Amino acid sequence: DGGITQSPKYLFRKEGQNVTLSCEQNLNHDAMYWYRQDPGQGLRLIYYSQIVNDFQKGDIAEGYSVSREKKESFPLTVTSAQKNPTAFYLCASAGGYGYTFGSGTRLTVV
Amino acid sequence: GNSVTQMEGPVTLSEEAFLTINCTYTATGYPSLFWYVQYPGEGLQLLLKATKADDKGSNKGFEATYRKETTSFHLEKGSVQVSDSAVYFCALSDDFIGGSNYKLTFGKGTLLTVNP
């Protein structure tokens, strides 16, 4: 079945460390997105990519980085510059007329 | 800029009660409107959508009508079930980034709990 796979489901990071969240899709979608979800805040767009080797900043890109070397993959790195990284991170892809979301990664700073 | 405002939760109902979750929006142009549902610990799933004024989206007993005059897209269900307990997000898009790809703006979400 086609879909989006995010891994890991839970991730713990020490202060000052970079961590990378994986997002893979087999839907043949061109566009991919990363959202951050905080309680009571809804979803906020971090980065998005319309095509391989190209990506754009969203509303809260500071402290994050991405790459898009393959159509299927859009990893997100949470750098040590992100001051408050504890959150639920959702990856999505878009094709046709809708988004497909992954099941999310919950990142906790310890 | 674009924005979506949802009624604040949480909303607690008894099984078979009538549900309304209000959603209003601000956008330039003619946005498409969506309702997404998120079950605990999962990603979001598209529940229904409407792409132009007066369109009604419907799915699994849920309905919402695109009202341009009131800039609203309220979600309704006539008889909720325990399995409908989830967080519901209203969203809009008027950014078409080439072809079918676009950016969504989400409301803050409304937690619905349905008790037996």
Tab-separated table of C-alpha atoms in Angstrom, chain A:
chain	number	residue	atom	x	y	z
A	1	ASP	CA	0.000	0.000	0.000
A	2	GLY	CA	1.158	3.540	-0.729
A	3	GLY	CA	1.820	5.904	2.112
A	4	ILE	CA	4.236	7.938	4.159
A	5	THR	CA	6.545	6.442	6.747
A	6	GLN	CA	8.055	8.516	9.507
A	7	SER	CA	10.725	7.204	11.813
A	8	PRO	CA	11.417	6.916	14.606
A	9	LYS	CA	8.054	7.241	16.365
A	10	TYR	CA	9.736	8.528	19.536
A	11	LEU	CA	13.060	10.333	19.733
A	12	PHE	CA	14.993	11.729	22.655
A	13	ARG	CA	17.662	14.362	22.235
A	14	LYS	CA	20.161	15.808	24.616
A	15	GLU	CA	20.719	19.526	24.775
A	16	GLY	CA	23.127	20.682	22.060
A	17	GLN	CA	22.663	17.678	19.789
A	18	ASN	CA	21.407	17.608	16.227
A	19	VAL	CA	18.882	14.932	15.346
A	20	THR	CA	17.408	13.860	12.022
A	21	LEU	CA	13.819	12.752	11.494
A	22	SER	CA	13.113	10.482	8.549
A	23	CYS	CA	10.210	10.819	6.109
A	24	GLU	CA	9.750	8.466	3.151
A	25	GLN	CA	6.828	8.270	0.716
A	26	ASN	CA	5.979	5.824	-2.056
A	27	LEU	CA	3.060	7.800	-3.468
A	28	ASN	CA	5.072	9.389	-6.266
A	29	HIS	CA	4.118	12.819	-4.919
A	30	ASP	CA	6.216	15.795	-5.946
A	31	ALA	CA	5.518	18.019	-2.937
A	32	MET	CA	6.501	17.219	0.630
A	33	TYR	CA	6.082	19.169	3.855
A	34	TRP	CA	7.196	19.255	7.469
A	35	TYR	CA	4.878	20.558	10.188
A	36	ARG	CA	5.387	21.036	13.871
A	37	GLN	CA	2.476	20.446	16.258
A	38	ASP	CA	2.362	21.874	19.774
A	39	PRO	CA	-0.571	21.578	22.182
A	40	GLY	CA	-3.109	24.316	21.494
A	41	GLN	CA	-1.061	25.671	18.572
A	42	GLY	CA	-2.315	23.677	15.638
A	43	LEU	CA	0.176	22.819	12.909
A	44	ARG	CA	2.885	25.190	11.796
A	45	LEU	CA	4.834	24.791	8.555
A	46	ILE	CA	8.595	24.339	8.927
A	47	TYR	CA	9.809	23.591	5.373
A	48	TYR	CA	8.347	22.366	2.124
A	49	SER	CA	9.687	21.032	-1.140
A	50	GLN	CA	7.978	21.021	-4.517
A	51	ILE	CA	10.642	19.127	-6.405
A	52	VAL	CA	13.887	17.252	-5.932
A	53	ASN	CA	16.848	19.435	-4.961
A	54	ASP	CA	14.628	22.383	-4.113
A	55	PHE	CA	12.956	23.429	-0.863
A	56	GLN	CA	11.503	26.552	0.728
A	57	LYS	CA	11.258	27.875	4.277
A	58	GLY	CA	7.904	27.822	5.964
A	59	ASP	CA	6.712	29.953	8.856
A	60	ILE	CA	9.066	28.588	11.540
A	61	ALA	CA	12.221	27.408	9.728
A	62	GLU	CA	14.772	28.769	12.200
A	63	GLY	CA	16.767	25.999	13.854
A	64	TYR	CA	15.773	23.397	11.261
A	65	SER	CA	17.282	22.144	8.006
A	66	VAL	CA	16.100	19.783	5.262
A	67	SER	CA	17.314	18.095	2.110
A	68	ARG	CA	15.533	16.640	-0.907
A	69	GLU	CA	17.989	14.470	-2.785
A	70	LYS	CA	15.355	11.911	-3.818
A	71	LYS	CA	11.699	12.290	-4.657
A	72	GLU	CA	10.775	9.735	-2.028
A	73	SER	CA	12.690	11.208	0.891
A	74	PHE	CA	12.529	14.502	2.820
A	75	PRO	CA	14.505	14.266	6.081
A	76	LEU	CA	14.327	17.013	8.694
A	77	THR	CA	17.270	17.896	10.936
A	78	VAL	CA	16.536	19.629	14.207
A	79	THR	CA	19.698	21.525	15.041
A	80	SER	CA	21.032	22.719	18.364
A	81	ALA	CA	19.975	26.229	17.296
A	82	GLN	CA	16.316	25.277	17.773
A	83	LYS	CA	15.604	26.591	21.249
A	84	ASN	CA	12.475	24.631	22.020
A	85	PRO	CA	12.476	21.457	19.922
A	86	THR	CA	10.174	19.316	22.055
A	87	ALA	CA	7.112	18.767	19.876
A	88	PHE	CA	5.263	16.371	17.599
A	89	TYR	CA	6.568	16.511	14.018
A	90	LEU	CA	4.419	15.584	11.054
A	91	CYS	CA	5.532	14.969	7.496
A	92	ALA	CA	3.098	15.164	4.589
A	93	SER	CA	3.074	14.850	0.838
A	94	ALA	CA	0.668	16.287	-1.697
A	95	GLY	CA	-0.561	15.022	-5.017
A	96	GLY	CA	-3.805	15.228	-6.864
A	97	TYR	CA	-6.064	17.046	-4.454
A	98	GLY	CA	-5.037	16.254	-0.958
A	99	TYR	CA	-2.380	15.814	1.646
A	100	THR	CA	-1.254	12.453	2.995
A	101	PHE	CA	0.270	12.593	6.460
A	102	GLY	CA	2.710	10.306	8.183
A	103	SER	CA	2.034	9.067	11.708
A	104	GLY	CA	4.466	11.536	13.252
A	105	THR	CA	7.614	11.614	15.376
A	106	ARG	CA	7.482	12.801	18.955
A	107	LEU	CA	10.748	14.526	19.848
A	108	THR	CA	11.667	15.175	23.461
A	109	VAL	CA	14.705	17.050	24.717
A	110	VAL	CA	16.157	15.492	27.846
